[in-house]
Amino acid sequence: METDRTTQADYLKALAHPTRIMILELLEREGRCVTNIGEKLNLKQSNISQHLGILRSRGILSLQREGGLSIYCIKDPSALKILKMVRKA
Amino acid sequence: METDRTTQADYLKALAHPTRIMILELLEREGRCVTNIGEKLNLKQSNISQHLGILRSRGILSLQREGGLSIYCIKDPSALKILKMVRKA
DNA sequence: CAGAAAAATTATTATATTCTAATAATTATA
DNA sequence: TATAATTATTAGAATATAATAATTTTTCTG
């Protein structure tokens, strides 16, 4: 049950960044590791890692370790639905 | 056609504030003037006015002047849909 | 175990947001 | 026209966010 507006705002804030939107679009099809995302988006490793951390801390992404890699996947599909609505808005 | 992620992020940013979420909930039923919103939310006039300006500049609210009052109404219903999804997320 | 690769964390700087207070602008009314 | 009421705007200080660089941690591999 999610009625606290601060929590709602924090969730929206997590989505409200161009890089994080691109990350979500990139992960829509398949999970990816940090380096791969960094290459696709042409951004620094630490920056990507920070954005991934933000999305994960809000429960939007999940992380699983595979070998030496950190694979991030979309955990919360409603984030994608919201982005879809924003595109039409 | 809305594909620019910066624009999408800006739209989400406009929604991503507790006060602005409350304003949208308040206006869901009916249009209201600045003073009325300020009383309901117990916030300063200038602060409310600024938040309303942000929502209006993104096309989420519309403004019509009635007598001495500025009546704000929801112009973009998809903002409400998005908030509804956030509550369930 | 040592070195390399991948990722996370930290510190720093720059920028953006937010709130408050003060002021300006607009409109209504006496 | 003067005053009051409503709203908008501006300036300032406080806080939050974001990007970079540097460092640390973790894990894999030789």
Tab-separated table of C-alpha atoms (C1' of nucleotides) in Angstrom:
chain	number	residue	atom	x	y	z
A	1	MET	CA	0.000	0.000	0.000
A	2	GLU	CA	1.692	3.138	-1.239
A	3	THR	CA	0.023	6.332	-0.107
A	4	ASP	CA	2.979	8.409	1.079
A	5	ARG	CA	3.567	11.185	-1.429
A	6	THR	CA	7.213	11.451	-0.520
A	7	THR	CA	7.719	7.818	-1.467
A	8	GLN	CA	5.775	8.353	-4.672
A	9	ALA	CA	7.865	11.398	-5.476
A	10	ASP	CA	11.072	9.498	-4.779
A	11	TYR	CA	9.967	6.758	-7.138
A	12	LEU	CA	9.255	9.279	-9.875
A	13	LYS	CA	12.561	11.020	-9.202
A	14	ALA	CA	14.340	7.748	-9.818
A	15	LEU	CA	12.785	7.649	-13.280
A	16	ALA	CA	13.260	11.331	-13.982
A	17	HIS	CA	16.707	11.331	-15.545
A	18	PRO	CA	17.644	10.887	-19.212
A	19	THR	CA	20.399	8.381	-18.482
A	20	ARG	CA	18.197	6.293	-16.240
A	21	ILE	CA	15.459	6.300	-18.853
A	22	MET	CA	17.971	5.064	-21.421
A	23	ILE	CA	19.133	2.366	-19.026
A	24	LEU	CA	15.577	1.138	-18.587
A	25	GLU	CA	15.008	1.093	-22.325
A	26	LEU	CA	18.241	-0.843	-22.730
A	27	LEU	CA	17.261	-3.406	-20.102
A	28	GLU	CA	13.749	-3.823	-21.442
A	29	ARG	CA	14.817	-6.698	-23.671
A	30	GLU	CA	17.521	-8.353	-21.599
A	31	GLY	CA	19.682	-8.006	-18.504
A	32	ARG	CA	23.093	-6.421	-18.971
A	33	CYS	CA	26.273	-5.830	-17.036
A	34	VAL	CA	27.619	-2.444	-16.036
A	35	THR	CA	30.375	-2.345	-18.635
A	36	ASN	CA	28.003	-3.252	-21.417
A	37	ILE	CA	25.595	-0.513	-20.427
A	38	GLY	CA	28.466	1.926	-20.179
A	39	GLU	CA	29.592	1.087	-23.702
A	40	LYS	CA	26.097	1.352	-25.144
A	41	LEU	CA	25.479	4.709	-23.529
A	42	ASN	CA	29.056	5.912	-23.820
A	43	LEU	CA	29.262	7.022	-20.222
A	44	LYS	CA	31.783	6.530	-17.428
A	45	GLN	CA	31.667	3.414	-15.346
A	46	SER	CA	31.186	5.135	-12.021
A	47	ASN	CA	28.376	7.247	-13.344
A	48	ILE	CA	26.513	4.249	-14.716
A	49	SER	CA	27.082	2.404	-11.479
A	50	GLN	CA	25.582	5.262	-9.520
A	51	HIS	CA	22.506	5.433	-11.721
A	52	LEU	CA	22.058	1.680	-11.467
A	53	GLY	CA	22.330	1.976	-7.711
A	54	ILE	CA	19.572	4.570	-7.646
A	55	LEU	CA	17.254	2.420	-9.743
A	56	ARG	CA	18.041	-0.609	-7.605
A	57	SER	CA	17.505	1.199	-4.323
A	58	ARG	CA	13.964	2.049	-5.462
A	59	GLY	CA	13.297	-1.581	-6.350
A	60	ILE	CA	13.136	-0.865	-10.065
A	61	LEU	CA	16.148	-2.984	-10.971
A	62	SER	CA	17.486	-6.222	-9.568
A	63	LEU	CA	21.098	-7.300	-9.457
A	64	GLN	CA	22.538	-10.757	-9.801
A	65	ARG	CA	26.207	-11.579	-9.860
A	66	GLU	CA	27.345	-13.858	-12.705
A	67	GLY	CA	31.014	-14.636	-12.608
A	68	GLY	CA	32.837	-11.378	-12.370
A	69	LEU	CA	29.894	-9.422	-13.761
A	70	SER	CA	26.990	-7.584	-12.171
A	71	ILE	CA	23.944	-8.261	-14.267
A	72	TYR	CA	21.112	-5.791	-13.838
A	73	CYS	CA	17.549	-6.675	-14.815
A	74	ILE	CA	14.235	-4.893	-14.641
A	75	LYS	CA	12.455	-5.982	-11.500
A	76	ASP	CA	9.500	-3.635	-11.548
A	77	PRO	CA	7.660	-3.754	-14.901
A	78	SER	CA	5.405	-0.848	-13.987
A	79	ALA	CA	8.392	1.447	-14.432
A	80	LEU	CA	8.298	0.559	-18.126
A	81	LYS	CA	4.568	1.126	-18.278
A	82	ILE	CA	5.005	4.553	-16.752
A	83	LEU	CA	7.682	5.466	-19.287
A	84	LYS	CA	5.357	4.324	-22.032
A	85	MET	CA	2.647	6.646	-20.738
A	86	VAL	CA	5.084	9.519	-20.497
A	87	ARG	CA	5.974	9.075	-24.158
A	88	LYS	CA	2.330	9.448	-25.103
A	89	ALA	CA	1.688	12.274	-22.656
B	1	MET	CA	5.713	12.526	-30.842
B	2	GLU	CA	7.768	12.472	-27.671
B	3	THR	CA	11.027	10.589	-27.952
B	4	ASP	CA	13.527	12.916	-26.340
B	5	ARG	CA	14.555	11.503	-22.980
B	6	THR	CA	15.349	14.911	-21.593
B	7	THR	CA	11.788	16.010	-22.253
B	8	GLN	CA	10.476	12.809	-20.731
B	9	ALA	CA	12.687	13.306	-17.685
B	10	ASP	CA	11.503	16.895	-17.330
B	11	TYR	CA	7.896	15.771	-17.417
B	12	LEU	CA	8.554	13.183	-14.709
B	13	LYS	CA	10.460	15.740	-12.669
B	14	ALA	CA	7.409	17.973	-12.709
B	15	LEU	CA	5.428	15.161	-11.079
B	16	ALA	CA	8.194	14.139	-8.705
B	17	HIS	CA	7.431	16.342	-5.743
B	18	PRO	CA	5.139	15.642	-2.768
B	19	THR	CA	3.472	19.041	-2.918
B	20	ARG	CA	2.838	18.808	-6.640
B	21	ILE	CA	1.391	15.331	-6.210
B	22	MET	CA	-0.953	16.696	-3.559
B	23	ILE	CA	-1.945	19.551	-5.843
B	24	LEU	CA	-2.844	17.113	-8.599
B	25	GLU	CA	-4.900	15.003	-6.217
B	26	LEU	CA	-6.666	18.138	-5.050
B	27	LEU	CA	-7.462	19.254	-8.587
B	28	GLU	CA	-8.616	15.817	-9.684
B	29	ARG	CA	-12.208	16.624	-8.763
B	30	GLU	CA	-12.416	20.312	-9.520
B	31	GLY	CA	-10.439	23.398	-10.423
B	32	ARG	CA	-9.257	25.581	-7.595
B	33	CYS	CA	-7.657	28.935	-7.005
B	34	VAL	CA	-4.223	29.496	-5.507
B	35	THR	CA	-5.447	30.624	-2.113
B	36	ASN	CA	-7.773	27.663	-1.781
B	37	ILE	CA	-4.972	25.230	-2.601
B	38	GLY	CA	-2.688	27.011	-0.163
B	39	GLU	CA	-5.247	26.653	2.609
B	40	LYS	CA	-5.881	22.994	1.890
B	41	LEU	CA	-2.189	22.164	1.865
B	42	ASN	CA	-1.238	24.687	4.534
B	43	LEU	CA	1.628	26.122	2.521
B	44	LYS	CA	2.779	29.623	1.648
B	45	GLN	CA	1.227	31.427	-1.263
B	46	SER	CA	4.430	31.983	-3.198
B	47	ASN	CA	5.433	28.377	-2.810
B	48	ILE	CA	2.108	27.124	-4.139
B	49	SER	CA	2.266	29.605	-6.972
B	50	GLN	CA	5.701	28.333	-7.959
B	51	HIS	CA	4.603	24.718	-7.929
B	52	LEU	CA	1.554	25.580	-9.996
B	53	GLY	CA	3.810	27.386	-12.453
B	54	ILE	CA	5.979	24.303	-12.833
B	55	LEU	CA	2.983	22.082	-13.515
B	56	ARG	CA	1.585	24.602	-15.954
B	57	SER	CA	4.834	25.063	-17.824
B	58	ARG	CA	4.861	21.311	-18.519
B	59	GLY	CA	1.315	21.461	-19.823
B	60	ILE	CA	-0.067	19.468	-16.922
B	61	LEU	CA	-2.270	22.246	-15.592
B	62	SER	CA	-4.223	24.984	-17.284
B	63	LEU	CA	-5.001	28.397	-15.908
B	64	GLN	CA	-8.072	30.519	-16.368
B	65	ARG	CA	-8.717	33.814	-14.700
B	66	GLU	CA	-12.088	34.250	-13.034
B	67	GLY	CA	-12.550	37.637	-11.504
B	68	GLY	CA	-9.597	38.242	-9.271
B	69	LEU	CA	-8.822	34.552	-8.974
B	70	SER	CA	-6.513	32.240	-10.874
B	71	ILE	CA	-8.270	28.946	-11.302
B	72	TYR	CA	-6.039	26.014	-12.070
B	73	CYS	CA	-7.386	22.837	-13.670
B	74	ILE	CA	-5.892	19.580	-14.790
B	75	LYS	CA	-5.189	19.799	-18.490
B	76	ASP	CA	-3.287	16.567	-19.021
B	77	PRO	CA	-5.209	13.582	-17.641
B	78	SER	CA	-2.315	11.204	-18.245
B	79	ALA	CA	-0.532	12.825	-15.304
B	80	LEU	CA	-3.264	11.386	-13.091
B	81	LYS	CA	-2.941	7.992	-14.728
B	82	ILE	CA	0.771	8.000	-14.081
B	83	LEU	CA	0.253	8.854	-10.429
B	84	LYS	CA	-2.228	6.028	-10.191
B	85	MET	CA	0.367	3.603	-11.539
B	86	VAL	CA	2.979	4.922	-9.144
B	87	ARG	CA	0.675	4.178	-6.225
B	88	LYS	CA	0.411	0.564	-7.314
B	89	ALA	CA	4.096	0.224	-8.187
C	1	DC	C1'	49.341	-15.787	-4.453
C	2	DA	C1'	49.832	-11.877	-7.889
C	3	DG	C1'	47.814	-9.320	-11.444
C	4	DA	C1'	43.904	-7.983	-14.238
C	5	DA	C1'	39.112	-6.949	-14.925
C	6	DA	C1'	34.666	-5.399	-13.258
C	7	DA	C1'	32.112	-2.876	-10.195
C	8	DA	C1'	31.279	-0.052	-6.119
C	9	DT	C1'	32.403	3.647	-3.241
C	10	DT	C1'	34.207	8.121	-1.945
C	11	DA	C1'	35.409	12.943	-2.418
C	12	DT	C1'	34.963	16.938	-4.930
C	13	DT	C1'	32.962	20.328	-7.771
C	14	DA	C1'	29.251	22.124	-10.380
C	15	DT	C1'	24.575	22.615	-11.091
C	16	DA	C1'	19.686	22.403	-9.947
C	17	DT	C1'	15.782	22.516	-6.650
C	18	DT	C1'	13.338	24.169	-3.034
C	19	DC	C1'	11.712	27.205	0.407
C	20	DT	C1'	11.235	31.730	2.455
C	21	DA	C1'	10.773	36.544	2.444
C	22	DA	C1'	10.102	40.572	0.027
C	23	DT	C1'	8.319	42.941	-3.725
C	24	DA	C1'	5.666	43.709	-7.893
C	25	DA	C1'	1.693	43.209	-10.678
C	26	DT	C1'	-3.222	42.582	-11.329
C	27	DT	C1'	-7.954	43.001	-10.323
C	28	DA	C1'	-11.942	44.184	-7.499
C	29	DT	C1'	-14.309	47.330	-4.766
C	30	DA	C1'	-15.300	51.217	-1.728
D	1	DT	C1'	-8.731	56.915	-7.501
D	2	DA	C1'	-7.154	54.651	-3.243
D	3	DT	C1'	-7.190	50.410	-0.884
D	4	DA	C1'	-7.510	45.633	-0.290
D	5	DA	C1'	-7.159	41.013	-2.013
D	6	DT	C1'	-5.100	37.741	-5.029
D	7	DT	C1'	-1.418	36.117	-7.550
D	8	DA	C1'	3.173	36.313	-9.715
D	9	DT	C1'	7.923	37.250	-9.612
D	10	DT	C1'	12.467	37.926	-7.718
D	11	DA	C1'	16.416	37.262	-4.774
D	12	DG	C1'	18.662	34.616	-1.397
D	13	DA	C1'	20.103	30.751	1.391
D	14	DA	C1'	19.830	25.836	2.171
D	15	DT	C1'	19.659	21.457	0.362
D	16	DA	C1'	19.823	17.939	-3.184
D	17	DT	C1'	21.621	15.956	-7.577
D	18	DA	C1'	24.895	14.869	-10.852
D	19	DA	C1'	29.391	14.191	-13.164
D	20	DT	C1'	34.268	13.348	-12.778
D	21	DA	C1'	38.309	11.435	-10.910
D	22	DA	C1'	40.436	8.589	-7.717
D	23	DT	C1'	40.311	4.801	-4.719
D	24	DT	C1'	38.668	0.493	-2.958
D	25	DT	C1'	36.521	-3.878	-3.205
D	26	DT	C1'	35.485	-8.106	-5.371
D	27	DT	C1'	36.199	-11.771	-8.365
D	28	DC	C1'	38.471	-14.206	-11.927
D	29	DT	C1'	42.580	-16.234	-13.915
D	30	DG	C1'	47.367	-17.274	-14.743
